[in-house]
Short mmCIF file of N, CA and C in Angstrom, two decimals:
data_model
loop_
_atom_site.label_atom_id
_atom_site.label_comp_id
_atom_site.label_asym_id
_atom_site.label_seq_id
_atom_site.Cartn_x
_atom_site.Cartn_y
_atom_site.Cartn_z
N UNK A 3 22.33 -20.73 -8.93
CA UNK A 3 23.79 -20.94 -8.64
C UNK A 3 23.78 -19.48 -8.45
N UNK A 4 24.66 -19.38 -7.37
CA UNK A 4 25.14 -17.99 -6.69
C UNK A 4 26.02 -17.28 -7.45
N UNK A 5 26.46 -16.24 -7.53
CA UNK A 5 27.78 -15.78 -8.14
C UNK A 5 28.37 -15.11 -7.10
N UNK A 6 29.69 -14.60 -7.17
CA UNK A 6 30.36 -14.02 -6.17
C UNK A 6 29.21 -12.47 -6.00
N UNK A 7 28.64 -12.01 -6.95
CA UNK A 7 28.09 -10.58 -6.48
C UNK A 7 26.68 -10.84 -5.71
N UNK A 8 26.18 -12.14 -5.67
CA UNK A 8 25.60 -12.67 -4.80
C UNK A 8 25.70 -12.56 -3.24
N UNK A 9 27.06 -12.79 -3.01
CA UNK A 9 27.57 -13.38 -2.22
C UNK A 9 28.37 -11.98 -1.25
N UNK A 10 29.07 -11.41 -1.95
CA UNK A 10 29.75 -10.32 -1.10
C UNK A 10 29.30 -9.06 -1.73
N UNK A 11 28.58 -8.62 -0.70
CA UNK A 11 27.90 -7.70 -0.94
C UNK A 11 27.39 -6.61 0.30
N UNK A 12 27.80 -5.55 0.12
CA UNK A 12 27.17 -4.87 1.34
C UNK A 12 26.30 -3.35 1.14
N UNK A 13 26.35 -2.57 2.06
CA UNK A 13 25.56 -1.31 1.98
C UNK A 13 26.46 -0.65 2.56
N UNK A 14 25.88 0.60 1.96
CA UNK A 14 26.74 1.86 2.43
C UNK A 14 26.58 2.22 3.85
N UNK A 15 26.61 2.92 4.86
CA UNK A 15 26.05 3.06 5.71
C UNK A 15 25.04 4.29 6.26
N UNK A 16 24.66 4.75 4.96
CA UNK A 16 23.18 5.35 4.72
C UNK A 16 21.84 4.49 4.57
N UNK A 17 22.28 3.20 4.60
CA UNK A 17 21.06 2.34 4.08
C UNK A 17 20.15 2.20 5.85
N UNK A 18 21.06 2.47 6.80
CA UNK A 18 20.82 2.16 7.84
C UNK A 18 19.52 3.31 8.69
N UNK A 19 19.93 4.62 8.10
CA UNK A 19 19.50 5.93 7.98
C UNK A 19 17.99 6.24 7.00
N UNK A 20 18.08 5.36 6.24
CA UNK A 20 17.33 5.78 5.31
C UNK A 20 15.89 5.99 6.16
N UNK A 21 14.68 6.47 5.75
CA UNK A 21 13.61 6.45 6.00
C UNK A 21 13.54 6.44 7.15
N UNK A 22 14.09 7.26 8.38
CA UNK A 22 14.18 7.13 9.49
C UNK A 22 14.09 5.95 10.19
N UNK A 23 15.21 4.76 9.49
CA UNK A 23 15.44 3.42 10.26
C UNK A 23 15.03 2.54 9.66
N UNK A 24 13.61 2.93 9.03
CA UNK A 24 13.05 1.75 9.11
C UNK A 24 13.09 0.33 8.29
N UNK A 25 14.59 -0.04 7.70
CA UNK A 25 15.09 -0.77 7.70
C UNK A 25 15.18 -1.86 9.40
N UNK A 26 15.37 -1.33 9.75
CA UNK A 26 15.41 -1.96 11.03
C UNK A 26 14.10 -2.66 11.61
N UNK A 27 13.10 -2.17 11.04
CA UNK A 27 12.28 -3.25 11.36
C UNK A 27 11.47 -4.61 11.01
N UNK A 28 11.52 -5.16 11.99
CA UNK A 28 11.59 -6.99 11.49
C UNK A 28 10.09 -7.31 11.67
N UNK A 29 9.13 -6.42 11.12
CA UNK A 29 7.63 -7.26 11.29
C UNK A 29 7.46 -6.99 9.22
N UNK A 30 6.72 -7.90 9.05
CA UNK A 30 6.39 -8.03 7.57
C UNK A 30 6.04 -7.03 7.29
N UNK A 31 6.44 -6.88 5.86
CA UNK A 31 5.96 -5.71 5.42
C UNK A 31 7.31 -5.12 3.82
N UNK A 32 7.35 -4.33 3.73
CA UNK A 32 8.29 -4.10 2.42
C UNK A 32 9.78 -3.93 2.45
N UNK A 33 10.29 -4.50 3.75
CA UNK A 33 11.73 -4.44 4.40
C UNK A 33 11.99 -6.13 4.44
N UNK A 34 10.97 -6.82 4.41
CA UNK A 34 11.03 -8.08 4.52
C UNK A 34 12.32 -9.19 3.71
N UNK A 35 12.41 -8.34 2.49
CA UNK A 35 13.35 -8.77 1.62
C UNK A 35 14.16 -7.41 1.06
N UNK A 36 15.14 -7.01 1.79
CA UNK A 36 15.83 -5.81 1.74
C UNK A 36 17.18 -6.21 0.78
N UNK A 37 17.39 -6.90 0.20
CA UNK A 37 18.53 -7.37 -0.41
C UNK A 37 18.73 -6.17 -1.59
N UNK A 38 17.63 -6.01 -2.32
CA UNK A 38 17.51 -5.13 -3.13
C UNK A 38 18.51 -3.47 -3.03
N UNK A 39 18.84 -3.47 -1.23
CA UNK A 39 19.45 -2.33 -1.07
C UNK A 39 21.03 -2.34 -1.46
N UNK A 40 21.41 -3.77 -1.31
CA UNK A 40 22.96 -4.13 -1.14
C UNK A 40 23.32 -4.13 -2.71
N UNK A 41 24.73 -3.93 -2.53
CA UNK A 41 25.51 -3.73 -3.93
C UNK A 41 26.31 -4.87 -4.07
N UNK A 42 27.33 -5.24 -4.81
CA UNK A 42 28.62 -5.82 -5.39
C UNK A 42 29.49 -5.36 -4.18
N UNK A 43 29.75 -5.61 -3.36
CA UNK A 43 31.43 -4.75 -2.81
C UNK A 43 32.61 -4.48 -3.52
N UNK A 44 33.03 -3.82 -3.18
CA UNK A 44 34.33 -3.49 -4.08
C UNK A 44 35.25 -4.21 -3.69
N UNK A 45 35.80 -4.43 -5.05
CA UNK A 45 37.05 -5.84 -4.83
C UNK A 45 38.15 -5.34 -4.08
N UNK A 46 38.93 -6.11 -2.93
CA UNK A 46 39.85 -5.65 -2.28
C UNK A 46 39.66 -4.69 -1.64
N UNK A 47 38.49 -4.26 -0.68
CA UNK A 47 37.85 -3.25 0.36
C UNK A 47 37.49 -4.40 1.24
N UNK A 48 37.70 -4.59 2.38
CA UNK A 48 36.88 -5.34 3.61
C UNK A 48 35.82 -4.48 4.23
N UNK A 49 34.80 -5.02 4.11
CA UNK A 49 33.89 -4.78 5.45
C UNK A 49 34.01 -4.05 6.45
N UNK A 50 33.47 -3.04 6.05
CA UNK A 50 34.28 -1.59 7.48
C UNK A 50 33.61 -2.33 8.99
N UNK A 51 32.26 -3.21 8.85
CA UNK A 51 31.93 -3.79 9.82
C UNK A 51 30.53 -4.79 9.59
N UNK A 52 30.09 -5.38 10.55
CA UNK A 52 28.97 -5.91 10.10
C UNK A 52 27.83 -5.62 11.39
N UNK A 53 27.07 -5.72 10.86
CA UNK A 53 25.49 -5.17 11.42
C UNK A 53 24.43 -6.33 11.13
N UNK A 54 23.51 -6.32 12.33
CA UNK A 54 22.82 -7.56 12.33
C UNK A 54 21.51 -6.53 12.94
N UNK A 55 20.57 -7.30 11.82
CA UNK A 55 18.90 -6.23 12.07
C UNK A 55 18.23 -7.26 13.71
N UNK A 56 19.06 -8.24 14.05
CA UNK A 56 17.75 -9.21 15.02
C UNK A 56 18.77 -8.90 16.30
N UNK A 57 18.16 -7.90 16.86
CA UNK A 57 18.79 -7.45 17.89
C UNK A 57 17.37 -7.21 18.75
N UNK A 58 17.35 -7.49 20.00
CA UNK A 58 16.32 -7.52 20.90
C UNK A 58 15.89 -6.24 21.32
N UNK A 59 16.40 -4.74 20.85
CA UNK A 59 15.71 -3.77 21.37
C UNK A 59 14.67 -3.48 19.82
N UNK A 60 13.70 -2.17 19.83
CA UNK A 60 12.79 -2.15 19.29
C UNK A 60 13.42 -1.69 18.30
N UNK A 61 13.11 -1.12 17.10
CA UNK A 61 13.58 -0.85 15.78
C UNK A 61 14.07 0.73 15.83
N UNK A 62 13.20 1.51 16.60
CA UNK A 62 13.67 3.04 16.89
C UNK A 62 14.81 2.75 17.81
N UNK A 63 14.99 2.27 18.95
CA UNK A 63 16.36 2.01 19.55
C UNK A 63 17.81 2.00 19.07
N UNK A 64 17.29 0.77 18.22
CA UNK A 64 18.23 0.34 17.33
C UNK A 64 18.87 1.85 16.46
N UNK A 65 17.97 2.81 15.95
CA UNK A 65 17.92 3.63 15.24
C UNK A 65 18.92 4.81 15.70
N UNK A 66 18.19 5.45 16.63
CA UNK A 66 18.87 6.07 17.85
C UNK A 66 20.31 6.12 18.20
N UNK A 67 20.44 3.91 18.63
CA UNK A 67 22.03 3.82 19.55
C UNK A 67 22.67 3.93 18.31
N UNK A 68 22.45 3.86 16.97
CA UNK A 68 23.31 3.42 15.79
C UNK A 68 23.33 5.62 15.35
N UNK A 69 22.71 6.24 15.33
CA UNK A 69 22.82 7.36 14.98
C UNK A 69 23.98 8.00 16.29
N UNK A 70 23.86 7.67 17.58
CA UNK A 70 24.66 8.42 18.52
C UNK A 70 25.98 8.17 18.60
N UNK A 71 26.10 6.57 17.76
CA UNK A 71 27.50 5.85 17.67
C UNK A 71 28.02 6.25 16.73
N UNK A 72 27.90 6.74 15.52
CA UNK A 72 28.19 6.87 14.59
C UNK A 72 28.70 8.40 14.33
N UNK A 73 27.77 9.74 14.71
CA UNK A 73 27.65 10.78 14.42
C UNK A 73 27.77 11.86 15.79
N UNK A 74 27.32 10.98 16.91
CA UNK A 74 27.35 12.07 18.32
C UNK A 74 28.78 12.74 18.46
N UNK A 75 29.96 12.40 18.23
CA UNK A 75 31.05 13.20 18.64
C UNK A 75 31.52 14.45 17.53
N UNK A 76 30.92 13.89 16.32
CA UNK A 76 31.13 15.14 14.90
C UNK A 76 30.28 16.15 15.52
N UNK A 77 29.09 15.97 15.71
CA UNK A 77 28.07 17.09 16.23
C UNK A 77 28.16 17.45 17.12
N UNK A 78 28.44 16.75 18.01
CA UNK A 78 29.09 17.41 19.62
C UNK A 78 30.30 18.84 19.34
N UNK A 79 30.98 18.11 18.40
CA UNK A 79 32.30 19.34 18.14
C UNK A 79 31.76 20.49 17.13
N UNK A 80 30.94 20.13 16.36
CA UNK A 80 30.32 21.60 15.67
C UNK A 80 29.34 22.21 16.47
N UNK A 81 28.70 21.46 17.03
CA UNK A 81 27.45 22.58 17.99
C UNK A 81 28.40 22.98 19.06
N UNK A 82 29.20 22.71 19.43
CA UNK A 82 30.15 23.37 20.53
C UNK A 82 30.65 24.22 20.18
N UNK A 83 31.57 24.17 19.00
CA UNK A 83 31.99 25.37 17.68
C UNK A 83 30.98 26.53 17.67
N UNK A 84 30.16 25.90 17.17
CA UNK A 84 28.92 27.26 16.99
C UNK A 84 28.37 27.93 17.36
N UNK A 85 28.19 27.11 18.82
CA UNK A 85 27.39 27.88 20.20
C UNK A 85 28.80 29.02 20.73
N UNK A 86 29.89 28.40 20.57
CA UNK A 86 30.80 29.48 21.35
C UNK A 86 31.13 30.33 20.64
N UNK A 87 30.76 30.54 19.32
CA UNK A 87 31.51 31.02 18.26
C UNK A 87 29.76 32.25 18.52
N UNK A 88 28.65 31.34 18.39
CA UNK A 88 27.20 32.46 18.63
C UNK A 88 27.37 33.35 20.29
N UNK A 89 28.08 32.76 21.12
CA UNK A 89 28.13 33.17 22.57
C UNK A 89 28.80 34.51 22.51
N UNK A 90 29.98 34.13 21.74
CA UNK A 90 30.94 35.29 21.60
C UNK A 90 29.95 36.84 20.59
N UNK A 91 29.63 35.90 19.75
CA UNK A 91 29.12 37.48 18.91
C UNK A 91 27.69 38.21 19.95
N UNK A 92 26.68 37.10 20.05
CA UNK A 92 25.55 37.83 20.80
C UNK A 92 25.10 37.38 21.84
N UNK A 93 26.39 36.98 23.35
CA UNK A 93 26.29 36.86 24.72
C UNK A 93 25.46 35.76 24.78
N UNK A 94 25.59 35.36 26.37
CA UNK A 94 25.01 34.20 26.79
C UNK A 94 23.98 33.27 26.13
N UNK A 95 23.08 33.86 25.70
CA UNK A 95 22.12 33.36 24.94
C UNK A 95 22.63 32.54 23.71
N UNK A 96 23.56 32.78 23.24
CA UNK A 96 24.30 31.86 22.02
C UNK A 96 24.42 31.01 22.43
N UNK A 97 24.59 30.17 23.67
CA UNK A 97 25.14 29.31 24.54
C UNK A 97 23.48 28.15 24.08
N UNK A 98 22.29 28.43 23.78
CA UNK A 98 21.47 27.88 23.79
C UNK A 98 21.42 26.96 22.58
N UNK A 99 21.98 27.69 21.38
CA UNK A 99 22.07 27.24 20.25
C UNK A 99 22.47 25.50 20.32
N UNK A 100 23.32 25.23 20.84
CA UNK A 100 24.09 24.03 21.20
C UNK A 100 22.68 23.04 21.00
N UNK A 101 22.33 23.38 22.48
CA UNK A 101 20.96 22.26 22.59
C UNK A 101 19.69 22.33 21.32
N UNK A 102 19.67 23.14 20.26
CA UNK A 102 19.18 23.03 19.39
C UNK A 102 19.61 22.52 18.28
N UNK A 103 21.13 22.70 18.10
CA UNK A 103 21.73 22.41 17.00
C UNK A 103 22.18 20.77 17.07
N UNK A 104 22.94 20.41 18.24
CA UNK A 104 22.89 19.27 18.67
C UNK A 104 22.05 17.74 17.88
N UNK A 105 20.88 17.72 18.40
CA UNK A 105 20.19 16.99 17.58
C UNK A 105 19.98 17.17 16.14
N UNK A 106 19.53 18.31 15.93
CA UNK A 106 19.32 18.46 14.56
C UNK A 106 20.55 17.90 13.96
N UNK A 107 22.20 18.08 14.03
CA UNK A 107 23.37 17.94 13.75
C UNK A 107 23.32 16.36 13.78
N UNK A 108 22.71 15.55 14.47
CA UNK A 108 22.81 13.88 14.50
C UNK A 108 21.91 13.55 13.66
N UNK A 109 20.72 13.94 13.41
CA UNK A 109 19.62 13.51 12.41
C UNK A 109 19.99 14.00 11.03
N UNK A 110 20.58 14.50 10.91
CA UNK A 110 21.15 15.27 9.45
C UNK A 110 22.29 14.83 9.02
N UNK A 111 23.22 14.15 9.97
CA UNK A 111 24.54 13.73 9.84
C UNK A 111 24.81 12.62 8.59
N UNK A 112 23.76 11.49 8.49
CA UNK A 112 23.81 10.51 7.27
C UNK A 112 23.77 11.68 6.13
N UNK A 113 23.13 12.29 5.76
CA UNK A 113 22.77 12.86 4.31
C UNK A 113 24.17 14.03 4.22
N UNK A 114 24.51 14.52 5.32
CA UNK A 114 25.70 15.15 5.16
C UNK A 114 26.98 14.53 4.74
N UNK A 115 27.28 13.18 5.76
CA UNK A 115 28.12 12.44 5.38
C UNK A 115 28.11 11.88 3.74
N UNK A 116 26.76 11.22 3.28
CA UNK A 116 26.65 11.37 2.28
C UNK A 116 26.95 12.10 0.78
N UNK A 117 26.92 13.11 0.97
CA UNK A 117 27.12 13.92 0.19
C UNK A 117 28.75 13.87 0.30
N UNK A 118 29.48 14.68 1.10
CA UNK A 118 30.65 14.86 1.59
C UNK A 118 31.99 13.70 1.30
N UNK A 119 31.29 12.65 1.71
CA UNK A 119 32.57 11.40 2.05
C UNK A 119 32.05 10.45 1.33
N UNK A 120 33.17 9.28 0.86
CA UNK A 120 32.82 8.17 0.41
C UNK A 120 32.36 7.38 1.59
N UNK A 121 31.08 6.96 1.49
CA UNK A 121 30.82 6.25 2.29
C UNK A 121 31.02 4.43 2.54
N UNK A 122 31.30 4.01 3.82
CA UNK A 122 31.88 3.05 4.28
C UNK A 122 30.61 1.79 4.14
N UNK A 123 31.69 1.07 3.88
CA UNK A 123 30.77 -0.43 3.29
C UNK A 123 30.49 -1.19 4.11
N UNK A 124 29.26 -1.67 4.79
CA UNK A 124 29.03 -2.96 5.85
C UNK A 124 28.17 -4.29 5.47
N UNK A 125 29.02 -5.37 6.14
CA UNK A 125 27.59 -6.45 5.80
C UNK A 125 26.66 -6.19 6.92
N UNK A 126 25.19 -6.38 6.01
CA UNK A 126 24.34 -6.34 6.85
C UNK A 126 23.34 -7.03 6.53
N UNK A 127 23.29 -8.53 7.42
CA UNK A 127 22.66 -9.44 6.90
C UNK A 127 21.62 -9.33 6.40
N UNK A 128 20.56 -8.71 6.95
CA UNK A 128 19.25 -8.53 6.07
C UNK A 128 19.51 -8.03 4.66
N UNK A 129 20.14 -7.33 4.18
CA UNK A 129 20.56 -6.84 2.89
C UNK A 129 21.44 -7.85 2.15
N UNK A 130 22.72 -8.05 2.57
CA UNK A 130 23.62 -8.59 1.73
C UNK A 130 23.78 -10.06 1.56
N UNK A 131 22.88 -10.99 2.03
CA UNK A 131 22.44 -11.84 1.84
C UNK A 131 20.96 -11.70 1.05
N UNK A 132 20.99 -12.63 0.39
CA UNK A 132 19.35 -12.57 -0.58
C UNK A 132 18.74 -13.29 0.27
N UNK A 133 16.96 -12.76 -0.01
CA UNK A 133 16.06 -13.59 1.70
C UNK A 133 15.02 -14.17 1.22
N UNK A 134 15.00 -14.57 -0.39
CA UNK A 134 14.36 -14.98 -1.14
C UNK A 134 14.69 -15.37 -2.19
N UNK A 135 14.45 -16.57 -3.13
CA UNK A 135 14.08 -17.53 -2.22
C UNK A 135 14.94 -18.30 -1.43
N UNK A 136 14.06 -18.82 -0.56
CA UNK A 136 14.92 -19.89 0.53
C UNK A 136 15.98 -20.66 0.21
N UNK A 137 15.97 -21.07 -0.78
CA UNK A 137 17.40 -21.77 -1.59
C UNK A 137 18.35 -21.06 -1.73
N UNK A 138 18.01 -19.97 -1.86
CA UNK A 138 19.28 -18.49 -2.42
C UNK A 138 19.73 -18.35 -1.11
N UNK A 139 18.94 -17.94 -0.11
CA UNK A 139 19.40 -17.62 0.97
C UNK A 139 20.23 -18.30 2.01
N UNK A 140 19.39 -19.87 1.84
CA UNK A 140 20.71 -20.79 2.17
C UNK A 140 21.75 -20.80 1.77
N UNK A 141 21.85 -20.88 0.63
CA UNK A 141 22.92 -21.02 -0.14
C UNK A 141 23.83 -19.49 0.45
N UNK A 142 23.53 -18.50 0.05
CA UNK A 142 24.18 -17.36 0.68
C UNK A 142 24.63 -17.60 1.97
N UNK A 143 24.24 -18.10 2.67
CA UNK A 143 24.25 -18.25 4.30
C UNK A 143 25.66 -19.18 4.29
N UNK A 144 25.47 -20.15 3.84
CA UNK A 144 26.93 -21.35 3.51
C UNK A 144 27.72 -20.72 3.13
N UNK A 145 27.90 -20.21 2.20
CA UNK A 145 28.81 -19.82 1.15
C UNK A 145 30.03 -18.71 2.31
N UNK A 146 29.38 -17.85 3.51
CA UNK A 146 29.64 -16.93 4.45
C UNK A 146 31.15 -17.86 4.76
N UNK A 147 31.38 -19.29 5.01
CA UNK A 147 32.63 -19.44 5.58
C UNK A 147 33.83 -20.03 4.56
N UNK A 148 33.38 -19.46 3.10
CA UNK A 148 34.14 -19.75 2.31
C UNK A 148 35.27 -18.96 1.85
#
């Protein structure tokens, strides 16, 4: 029998980006049953969003798309501010700092966010529903409409 903690489980956004997004791979391997990455969701707190691993694109494109979706704007603002300051201090070559800093910040942003903010909790089908044994997986899926 499934408990509420088996059904109403979520993952923090950091799971999407750990190990360079390996959780998005759909091949047989260590991430086939990723339910161990989920934890019971906090009571009275809705999920921030829904994620599905079953996209038509390859895993690394999902990883990059999600990095840009969540972190491009903050990385842009910080990179622009730093490069503007550097341009003011060291001259026109300071602007080149933006082109180096922006991609580094986008990739580092999940780690930075984890250190300074409370992570948002998402329903991620691959992790939020127990994947094995099959009967437990089906019970978890059918319980979603309750």
